[in-house]
Short mmCIF file of C-alpha atoms in Angstrom, two decimals:
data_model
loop_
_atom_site.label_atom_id
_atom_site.label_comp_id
_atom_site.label_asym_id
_atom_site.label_seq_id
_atom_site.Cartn_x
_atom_site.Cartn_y
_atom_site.Cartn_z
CA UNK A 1 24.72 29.29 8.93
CA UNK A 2 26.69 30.26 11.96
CA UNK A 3 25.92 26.48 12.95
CA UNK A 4 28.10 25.14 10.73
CA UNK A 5 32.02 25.77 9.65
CA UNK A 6 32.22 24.59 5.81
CA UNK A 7 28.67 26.22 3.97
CA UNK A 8 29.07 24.07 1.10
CA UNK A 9 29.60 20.50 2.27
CA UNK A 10 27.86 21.00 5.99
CA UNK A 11 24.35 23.01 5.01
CA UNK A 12 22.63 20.75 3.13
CA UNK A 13 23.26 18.15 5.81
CA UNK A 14 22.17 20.47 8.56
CA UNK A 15 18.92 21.29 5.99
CA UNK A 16 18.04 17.91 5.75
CA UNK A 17 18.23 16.97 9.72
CA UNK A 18 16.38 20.60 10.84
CA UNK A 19 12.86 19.27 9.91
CA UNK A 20 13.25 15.74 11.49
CA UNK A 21 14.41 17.61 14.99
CA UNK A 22 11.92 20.32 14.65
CA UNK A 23 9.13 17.34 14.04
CA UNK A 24 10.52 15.31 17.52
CA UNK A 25 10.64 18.78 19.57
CA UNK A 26 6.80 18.99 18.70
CA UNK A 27 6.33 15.18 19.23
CA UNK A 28 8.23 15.72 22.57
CA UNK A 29 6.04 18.81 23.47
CA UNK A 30 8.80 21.21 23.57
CA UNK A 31 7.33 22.89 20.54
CA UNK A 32 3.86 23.41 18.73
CA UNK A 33 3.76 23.99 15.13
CA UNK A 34 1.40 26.64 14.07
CA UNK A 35 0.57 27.74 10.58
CA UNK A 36 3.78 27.56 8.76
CA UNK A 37 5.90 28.30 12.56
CA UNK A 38 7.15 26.35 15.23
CA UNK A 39 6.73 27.93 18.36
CA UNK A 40 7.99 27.42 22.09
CA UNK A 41 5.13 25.37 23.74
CA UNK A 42 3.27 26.89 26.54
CA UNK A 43 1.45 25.69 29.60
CA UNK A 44 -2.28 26.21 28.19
CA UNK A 45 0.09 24.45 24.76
CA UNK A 46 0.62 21.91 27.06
CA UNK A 47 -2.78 21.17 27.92
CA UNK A 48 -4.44 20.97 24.57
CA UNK A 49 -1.59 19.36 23.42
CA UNK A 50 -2.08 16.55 25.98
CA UNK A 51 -5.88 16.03 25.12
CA UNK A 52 -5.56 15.73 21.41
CA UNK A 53 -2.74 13.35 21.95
CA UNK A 54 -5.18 11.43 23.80
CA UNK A 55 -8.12 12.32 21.91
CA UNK A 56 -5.94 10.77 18.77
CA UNK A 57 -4.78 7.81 20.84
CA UNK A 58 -8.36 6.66 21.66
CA UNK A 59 -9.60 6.68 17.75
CA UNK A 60 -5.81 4.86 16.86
CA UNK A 61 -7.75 2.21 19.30
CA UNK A 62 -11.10 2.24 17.96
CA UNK A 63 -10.92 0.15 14.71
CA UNK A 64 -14.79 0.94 14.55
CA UNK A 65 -14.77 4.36 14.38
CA UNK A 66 -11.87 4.46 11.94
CA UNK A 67 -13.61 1.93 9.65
CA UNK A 68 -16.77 3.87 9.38
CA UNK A 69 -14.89 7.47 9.17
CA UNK A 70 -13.16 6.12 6.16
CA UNK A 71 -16.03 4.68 4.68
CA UNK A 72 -17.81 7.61 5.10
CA UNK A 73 -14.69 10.01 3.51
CA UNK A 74 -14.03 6.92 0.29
CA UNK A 75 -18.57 7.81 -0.11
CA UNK A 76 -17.87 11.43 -0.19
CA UNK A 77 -14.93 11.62 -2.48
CA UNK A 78 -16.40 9.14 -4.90
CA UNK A 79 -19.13 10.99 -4.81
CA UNK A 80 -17.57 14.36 -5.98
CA UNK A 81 -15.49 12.67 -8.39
CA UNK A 82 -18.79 12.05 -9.96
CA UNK A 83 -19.88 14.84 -10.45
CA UNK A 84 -19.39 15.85 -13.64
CA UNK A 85 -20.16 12.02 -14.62
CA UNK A 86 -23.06 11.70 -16.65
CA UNK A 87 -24.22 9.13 -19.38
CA UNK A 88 -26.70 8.03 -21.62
CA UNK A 89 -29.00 4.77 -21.92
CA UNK A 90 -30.28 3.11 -24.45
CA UNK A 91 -32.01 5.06 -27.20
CA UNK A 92 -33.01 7.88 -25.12
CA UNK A 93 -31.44 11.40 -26.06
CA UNK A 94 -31.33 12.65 -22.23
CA UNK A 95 -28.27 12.18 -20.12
CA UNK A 96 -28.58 10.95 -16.39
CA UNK A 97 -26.68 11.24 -13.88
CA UNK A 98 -25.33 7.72 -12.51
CA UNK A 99 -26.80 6.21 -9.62
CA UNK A 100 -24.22 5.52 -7.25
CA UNK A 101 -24.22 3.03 -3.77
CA UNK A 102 -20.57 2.31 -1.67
CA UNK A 103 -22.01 -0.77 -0.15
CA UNK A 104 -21.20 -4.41 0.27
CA UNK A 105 -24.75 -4.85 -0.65
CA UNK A 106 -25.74 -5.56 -3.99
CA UNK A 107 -28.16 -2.89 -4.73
CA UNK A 108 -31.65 -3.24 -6.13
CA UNK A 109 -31.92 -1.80 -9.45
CA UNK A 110 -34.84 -1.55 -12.54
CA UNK A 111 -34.24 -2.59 -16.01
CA UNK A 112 -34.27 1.27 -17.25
CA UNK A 113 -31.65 2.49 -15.14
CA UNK A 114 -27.61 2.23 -14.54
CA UNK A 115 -26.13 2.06 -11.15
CA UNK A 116 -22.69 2.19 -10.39
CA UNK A 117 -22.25 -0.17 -6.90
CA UNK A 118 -18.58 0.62 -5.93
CA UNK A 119 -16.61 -1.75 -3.05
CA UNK A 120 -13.85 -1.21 -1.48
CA UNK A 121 -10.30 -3.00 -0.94
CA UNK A 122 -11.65 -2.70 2.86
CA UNK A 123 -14.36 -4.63 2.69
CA UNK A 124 -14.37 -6.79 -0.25
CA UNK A 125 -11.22 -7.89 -3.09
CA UNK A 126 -10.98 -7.25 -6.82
CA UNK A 127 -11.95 -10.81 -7.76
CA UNK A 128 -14.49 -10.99 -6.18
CA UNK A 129 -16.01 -8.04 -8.10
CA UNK A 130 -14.82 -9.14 -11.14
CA UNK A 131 -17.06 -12.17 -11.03
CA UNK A 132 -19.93 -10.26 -9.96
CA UNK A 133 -20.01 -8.33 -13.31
CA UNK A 134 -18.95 -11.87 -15.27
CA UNK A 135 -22.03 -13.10 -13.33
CA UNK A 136 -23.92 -10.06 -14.24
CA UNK A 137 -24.26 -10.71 -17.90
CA UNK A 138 -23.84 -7.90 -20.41
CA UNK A 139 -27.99 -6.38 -20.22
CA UNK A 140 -27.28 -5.84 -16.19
CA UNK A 141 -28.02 -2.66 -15.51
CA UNK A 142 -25.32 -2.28 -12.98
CA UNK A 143 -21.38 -1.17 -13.17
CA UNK A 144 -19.31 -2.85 -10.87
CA UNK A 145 -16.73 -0.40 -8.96
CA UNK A 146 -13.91 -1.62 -7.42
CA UNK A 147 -11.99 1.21 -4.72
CA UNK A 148 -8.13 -0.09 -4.12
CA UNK A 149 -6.85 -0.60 -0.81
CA UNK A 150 -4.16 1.51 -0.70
CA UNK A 151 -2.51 4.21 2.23
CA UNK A 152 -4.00 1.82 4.76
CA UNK A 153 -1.81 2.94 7.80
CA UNK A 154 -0.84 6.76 6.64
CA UNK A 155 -4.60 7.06 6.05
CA UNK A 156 -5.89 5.90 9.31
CA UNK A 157 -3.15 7.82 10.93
CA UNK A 158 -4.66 11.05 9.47
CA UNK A 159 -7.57 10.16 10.21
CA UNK A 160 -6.97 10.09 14.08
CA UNK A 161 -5.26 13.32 14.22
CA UNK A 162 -8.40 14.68 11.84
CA UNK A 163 -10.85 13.71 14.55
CA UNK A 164 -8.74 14.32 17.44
CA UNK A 165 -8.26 17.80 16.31
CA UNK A 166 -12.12 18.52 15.72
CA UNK A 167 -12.64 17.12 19.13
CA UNK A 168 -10.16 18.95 20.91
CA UNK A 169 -11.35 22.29 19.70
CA UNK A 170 -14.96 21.87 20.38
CA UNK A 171 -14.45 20.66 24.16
CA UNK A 172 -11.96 23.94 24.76
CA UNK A 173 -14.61 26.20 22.62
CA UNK A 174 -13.21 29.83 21.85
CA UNK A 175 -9.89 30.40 22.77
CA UNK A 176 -9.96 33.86 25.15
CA UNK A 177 -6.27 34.53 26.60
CA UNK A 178 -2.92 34.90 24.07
CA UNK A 179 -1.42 31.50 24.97
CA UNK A 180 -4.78 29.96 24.72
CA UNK A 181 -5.41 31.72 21.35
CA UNK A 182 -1.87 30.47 20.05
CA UNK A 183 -3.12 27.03 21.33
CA UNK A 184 -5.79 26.62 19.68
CA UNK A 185 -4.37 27.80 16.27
CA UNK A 186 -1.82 25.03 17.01
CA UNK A 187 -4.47 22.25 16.81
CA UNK A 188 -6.17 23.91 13.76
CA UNK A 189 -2.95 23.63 12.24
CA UNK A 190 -2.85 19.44 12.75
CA UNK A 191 -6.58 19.50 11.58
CA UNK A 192 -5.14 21.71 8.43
CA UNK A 193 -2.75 19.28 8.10
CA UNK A 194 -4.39 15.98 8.63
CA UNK A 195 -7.69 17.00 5.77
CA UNK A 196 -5.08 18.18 3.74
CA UNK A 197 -3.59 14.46 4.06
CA UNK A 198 -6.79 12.81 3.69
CA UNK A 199 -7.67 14.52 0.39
CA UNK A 200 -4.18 14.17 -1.13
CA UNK A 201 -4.70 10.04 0.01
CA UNK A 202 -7.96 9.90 -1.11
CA UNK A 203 -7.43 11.43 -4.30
CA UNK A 204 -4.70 8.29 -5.03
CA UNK A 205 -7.25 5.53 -4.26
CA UNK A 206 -9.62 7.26 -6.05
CA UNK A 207 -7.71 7.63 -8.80
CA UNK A 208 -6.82 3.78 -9.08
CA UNK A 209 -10.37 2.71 -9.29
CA UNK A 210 -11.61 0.26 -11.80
CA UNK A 211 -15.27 0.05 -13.25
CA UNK A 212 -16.14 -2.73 -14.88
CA UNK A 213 -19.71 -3.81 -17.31
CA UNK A 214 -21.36 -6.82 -16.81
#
């Protein structure tokens, strides 16, 4: 408040513009964010600072590694979402639980049992699922799933910082001096941050999916 000389017309202003400097002071490594802080960066700061920059720099590059990360994330949330999934075939009482393949493989599959084969806006397009299931014919056992491709940049984006942070605290290893301690908890913070990211991304493709019957 002592910042400013009219409280009502000049806060919210100074509100709104605090965050965005704050965020360009860490970018700028004048300041490390840790927890729910912002603190004044330190030399040991400095140095684990400068590797996960890099660390996240090198996986921005690698188009590879990001590809297969996020496959491997868009496997693990699908499965979990289907979880409490379960359904019943044909005349028999029991329920199953659904088989379930992210591939751009068809999968092989027996008359007596339901698969769900999922793709992804990644790899392959809506229509192109959509006349897989036409194709199908309505006694296929298999349910076409179709993953959106949606978040594309913010997702790879967390992504990097999610594995730069995880490799940046297993090269330093336990933190043993204050500044290195305050450090560290400064990169946990960006790997807090970036799975917090993923999930919240994740859980919108997710939640756009279609499923379709032969």
């Amino acid at each position: 408040d002592l910042l400013i000389t009219d409280l009502k017309n000049d806060r919210p202003r100074l509100e709104q513009q605090v965050p965005k400097l704050l965020k360009q002071m860490e970018l700028d490594g004048h300041l490390m964010a840790v927890e729910s802080e912002f603190r004044l960066q330190t030399r040991e700061g400095v140095l684990w600072t400068h590797d996960f920059n890099r660390r996240r720099t090198s996986a921005l590059n690698d188009d590879q590694r990001i590809n297969s990360k996020r496959a491997e994330l868009l496997r693990d949330g699908t499965r979990q979402a289907l979880k409490p999934v379960s359904w019943q075939l044909g005349a028999s009482p029991d329920k199953r639980k659904p088989n379930f393949e992210l591939s751009s493989s068809r999968p092989t599959t027996t008359s007596d049992e339901g698969t769900l084969w999922v793709r992804d806006g990644w790899s392959d397009d809506e229509k192109s699922v959509l006349n897989d299931a036409r194709a199908a014919g309505v006694e296929s056992p298999l349910l076409f799933g179709y993953l959106p491709r949606l978040h594309h940049e913010d997702l790879k984006q967390a992504i990097a910082s999610h594995v730069a942070a995880q490799e940046t605290l297993d090269a330093h290893g336990p933190a043993a001096t204050p500044e290195a301690i305050e450090a560290r908890k400064a990169i946990e913070t960006h790997l807090e941050v970036a799975r917090h990211k993923i999930q919240e991304l994740l859980g919108q493709i997710i939640g756009g999916a279609k499923v379709f019957l032969g």
